[in-house]
mmCIF file of C-alpha atoms in Angstrom:
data_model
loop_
_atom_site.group_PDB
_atom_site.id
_atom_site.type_symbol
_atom_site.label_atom_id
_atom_site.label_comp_id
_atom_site.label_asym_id
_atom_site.label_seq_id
_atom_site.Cartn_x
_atom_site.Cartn_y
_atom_site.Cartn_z
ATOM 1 C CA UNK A 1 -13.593 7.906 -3.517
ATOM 2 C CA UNK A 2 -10.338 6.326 -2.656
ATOM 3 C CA UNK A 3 -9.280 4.721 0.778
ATOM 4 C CA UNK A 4 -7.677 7.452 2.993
ATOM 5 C CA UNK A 5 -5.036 4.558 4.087
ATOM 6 C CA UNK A 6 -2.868 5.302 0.722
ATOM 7 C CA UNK A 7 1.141 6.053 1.572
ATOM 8 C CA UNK A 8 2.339 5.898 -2.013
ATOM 9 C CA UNK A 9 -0.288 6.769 -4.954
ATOM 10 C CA UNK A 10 -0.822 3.114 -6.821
ATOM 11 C CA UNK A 11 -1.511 5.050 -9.981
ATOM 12 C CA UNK A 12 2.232 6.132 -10.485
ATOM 13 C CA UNK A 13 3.831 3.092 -10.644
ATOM 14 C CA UNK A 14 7.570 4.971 -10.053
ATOM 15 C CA UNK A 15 6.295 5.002 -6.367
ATOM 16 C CA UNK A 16 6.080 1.673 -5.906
ATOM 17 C CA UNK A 17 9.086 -0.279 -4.026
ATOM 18 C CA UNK A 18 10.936 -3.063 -5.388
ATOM 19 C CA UNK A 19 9.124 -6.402 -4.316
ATOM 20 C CA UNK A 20 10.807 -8.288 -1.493
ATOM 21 C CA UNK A 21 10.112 -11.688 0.284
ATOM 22 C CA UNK A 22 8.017 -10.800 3.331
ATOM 23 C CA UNK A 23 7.083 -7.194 2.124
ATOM 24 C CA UNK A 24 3.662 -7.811 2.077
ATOM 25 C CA UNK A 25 3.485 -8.911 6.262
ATOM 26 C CA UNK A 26 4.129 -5.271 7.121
ATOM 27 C CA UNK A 27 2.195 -3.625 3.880
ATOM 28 C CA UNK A 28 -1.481 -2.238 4.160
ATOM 29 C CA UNK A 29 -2.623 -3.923 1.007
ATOM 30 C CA UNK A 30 -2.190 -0.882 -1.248
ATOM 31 C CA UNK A 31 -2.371 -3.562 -4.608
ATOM 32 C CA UNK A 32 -5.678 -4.880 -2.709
ATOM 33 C CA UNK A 33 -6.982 -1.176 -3.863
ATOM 34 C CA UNK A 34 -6.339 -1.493 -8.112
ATOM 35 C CA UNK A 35 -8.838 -3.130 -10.417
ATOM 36 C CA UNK A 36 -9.002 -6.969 -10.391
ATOM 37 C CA UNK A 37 -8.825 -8.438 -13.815
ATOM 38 C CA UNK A 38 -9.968 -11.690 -13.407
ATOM 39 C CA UNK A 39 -11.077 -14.788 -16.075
ATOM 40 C CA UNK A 40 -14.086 -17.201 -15.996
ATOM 41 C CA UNK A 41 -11.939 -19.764 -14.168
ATOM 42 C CA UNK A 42 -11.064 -17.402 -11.532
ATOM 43 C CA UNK A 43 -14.866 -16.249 -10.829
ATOM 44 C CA UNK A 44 -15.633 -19.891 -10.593
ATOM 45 C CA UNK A 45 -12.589 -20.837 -8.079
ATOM 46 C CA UNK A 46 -13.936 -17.506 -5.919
ATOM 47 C CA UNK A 47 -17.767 -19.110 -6.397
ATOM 48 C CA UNK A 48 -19.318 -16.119 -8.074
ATOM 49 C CA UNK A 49 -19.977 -17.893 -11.113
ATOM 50 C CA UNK A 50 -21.593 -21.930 -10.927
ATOM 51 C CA UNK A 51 -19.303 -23.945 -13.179
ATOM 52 C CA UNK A 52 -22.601 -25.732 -14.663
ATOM 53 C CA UNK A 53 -22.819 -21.941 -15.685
ATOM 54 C CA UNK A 54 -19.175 -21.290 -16.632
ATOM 55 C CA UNK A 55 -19.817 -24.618 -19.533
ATOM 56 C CA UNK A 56 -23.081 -24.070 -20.375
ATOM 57 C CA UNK A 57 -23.827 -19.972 -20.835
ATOM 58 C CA UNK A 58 -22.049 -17.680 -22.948
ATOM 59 C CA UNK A 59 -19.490 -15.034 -21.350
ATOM 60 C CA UNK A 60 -21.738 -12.401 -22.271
ATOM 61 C CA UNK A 61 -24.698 -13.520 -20.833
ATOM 62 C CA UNK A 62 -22.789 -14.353 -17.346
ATOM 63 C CA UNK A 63 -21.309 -10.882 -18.078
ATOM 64 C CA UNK A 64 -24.537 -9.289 -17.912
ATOM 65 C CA UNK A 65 -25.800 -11.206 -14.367
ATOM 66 C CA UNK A 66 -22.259 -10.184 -12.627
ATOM 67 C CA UNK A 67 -22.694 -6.779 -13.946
ATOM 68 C CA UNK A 68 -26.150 -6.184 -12.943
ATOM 69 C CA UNK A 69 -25.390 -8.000 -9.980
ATOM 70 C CA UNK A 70 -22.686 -5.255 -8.633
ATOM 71 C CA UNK A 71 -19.853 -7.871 -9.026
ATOM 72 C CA UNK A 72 -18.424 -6.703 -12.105
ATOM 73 C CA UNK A 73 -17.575 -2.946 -13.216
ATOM 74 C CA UNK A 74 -17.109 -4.249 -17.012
ATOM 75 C CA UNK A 75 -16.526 -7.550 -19.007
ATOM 76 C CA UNK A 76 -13.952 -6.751 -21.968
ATOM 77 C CA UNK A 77 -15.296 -9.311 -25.229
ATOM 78 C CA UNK A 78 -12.046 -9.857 -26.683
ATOM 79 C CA UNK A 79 -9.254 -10.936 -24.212
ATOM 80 C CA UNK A 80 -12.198 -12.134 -21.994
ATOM 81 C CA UNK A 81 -11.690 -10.728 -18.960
ATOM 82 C CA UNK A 82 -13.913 -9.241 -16.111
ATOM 83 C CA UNK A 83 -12.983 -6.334 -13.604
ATOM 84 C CA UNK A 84 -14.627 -7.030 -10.404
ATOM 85 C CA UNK A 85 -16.150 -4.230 -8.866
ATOM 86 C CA UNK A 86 -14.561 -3.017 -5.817
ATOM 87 C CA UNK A 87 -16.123 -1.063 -2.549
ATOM 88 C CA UNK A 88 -17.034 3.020 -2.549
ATOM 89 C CA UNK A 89 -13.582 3.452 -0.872
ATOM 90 C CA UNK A 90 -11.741 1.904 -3.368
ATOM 91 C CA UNK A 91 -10.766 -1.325 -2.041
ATOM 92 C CA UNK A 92 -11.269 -5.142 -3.101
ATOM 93 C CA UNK A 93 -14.444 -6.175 -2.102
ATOM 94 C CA UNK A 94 -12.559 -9.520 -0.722
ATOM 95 C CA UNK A 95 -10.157 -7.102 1.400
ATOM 96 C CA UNK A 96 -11.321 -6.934 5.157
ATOM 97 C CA UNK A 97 -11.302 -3.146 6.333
ATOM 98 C CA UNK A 98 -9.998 -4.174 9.610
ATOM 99 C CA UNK A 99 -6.968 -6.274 8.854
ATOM 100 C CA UNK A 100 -6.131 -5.313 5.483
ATOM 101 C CA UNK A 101 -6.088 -9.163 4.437
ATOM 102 C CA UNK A 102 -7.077 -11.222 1.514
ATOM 103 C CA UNK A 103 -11.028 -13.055 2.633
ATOM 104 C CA UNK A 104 -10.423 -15.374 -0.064
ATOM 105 C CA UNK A 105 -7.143 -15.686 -0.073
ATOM 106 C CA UNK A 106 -6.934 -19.445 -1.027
ATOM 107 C CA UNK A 107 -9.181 -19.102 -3.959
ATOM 108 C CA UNK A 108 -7.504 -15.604 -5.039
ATOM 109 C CA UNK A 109 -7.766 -14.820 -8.301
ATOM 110 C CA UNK A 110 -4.640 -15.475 -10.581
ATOM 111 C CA UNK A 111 -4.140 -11.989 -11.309
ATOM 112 C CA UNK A 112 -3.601 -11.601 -7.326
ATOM 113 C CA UNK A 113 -1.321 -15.323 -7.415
ATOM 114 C CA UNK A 114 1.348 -13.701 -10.152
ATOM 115 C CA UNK A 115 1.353 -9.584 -8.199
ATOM 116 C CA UNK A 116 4.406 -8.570 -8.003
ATOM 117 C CA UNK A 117 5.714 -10.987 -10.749
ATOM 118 C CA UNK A 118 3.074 -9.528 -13.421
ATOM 119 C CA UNK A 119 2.094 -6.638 -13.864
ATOM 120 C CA UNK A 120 2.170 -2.750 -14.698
ATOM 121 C CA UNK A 121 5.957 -3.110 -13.096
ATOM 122 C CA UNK A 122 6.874 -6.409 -12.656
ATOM 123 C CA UNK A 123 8.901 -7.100 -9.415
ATOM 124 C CA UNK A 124 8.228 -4.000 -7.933
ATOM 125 C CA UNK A 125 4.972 -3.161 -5.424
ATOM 126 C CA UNK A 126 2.930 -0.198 -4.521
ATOM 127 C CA UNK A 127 4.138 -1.179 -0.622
ATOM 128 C CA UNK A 128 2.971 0.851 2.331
ATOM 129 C CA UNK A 129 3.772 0.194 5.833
ATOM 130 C CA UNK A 130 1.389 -0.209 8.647
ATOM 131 C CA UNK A 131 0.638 2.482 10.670
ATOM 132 C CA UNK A 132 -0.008 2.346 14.488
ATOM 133 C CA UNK A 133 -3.301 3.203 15.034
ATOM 134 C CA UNK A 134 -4.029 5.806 18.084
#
């Protein structure tokens, strides 16, 4: 199920609006609702993985605890990367509901550091405004 807050659909990227300094202080954190593809340094900067662990156990193993865990949706073996799961509406699971910020914004992942610089269209963002609420 997907957030009902959507104003442009993130999936077609010829939606999206070209990125602009200060965009994201009036946006509802529509890129807060793709996949996060994140690497073993990232999971350790957000403190889901220990790195004693990160050194010491084998991707696939620490795969297999975030996994099982609910953390991760899927660990790809070859470019080494991890999507983290998101919530049943479709959003991060670092995004709060009520502001539509970043909980961990500091220790973001680097695939959030680089958006709109990298990405499926670089320099461009799936923007949507804020909407009053009544």
């Amino acid at each position: 199920m997907r957030s009902s807050i959507h104003i442009v659909d993130v999936d077609r990227i010829e939606t999206w609006s070209r990125y602009r300094n200060g965009l994201c202080d009036t946006c509802m954190a529509n890129c807060c609702t793709m996949p996060v593809e994140v690497k073993l340094p990232d999971l350790v900067r957000l403190g889901l993985v220990d790195p004693f662990e990160a050194e010491h156990e084998e991707a696939r193993q620490i795969s297999k605890r975030l996994i099982k865990a609910g953390i991760a949706e899927r660990y790809h073996h070859k470019s080494e990367i991890y999507t983290l799961s998101r919530r049943a509406d479709g959003d991060c699971r670092f995004l709060d509901a009520s502001t539509r910020r970043c909980t961990v914004y500091e220790q973001r992942p680097a695939t959030c550091r680089k958006h709109p610089q990298v990405g499926p269209r670089p320099g461009f963002c799936p923007y949507g405004p804020r909407q009053e609420r009544r």
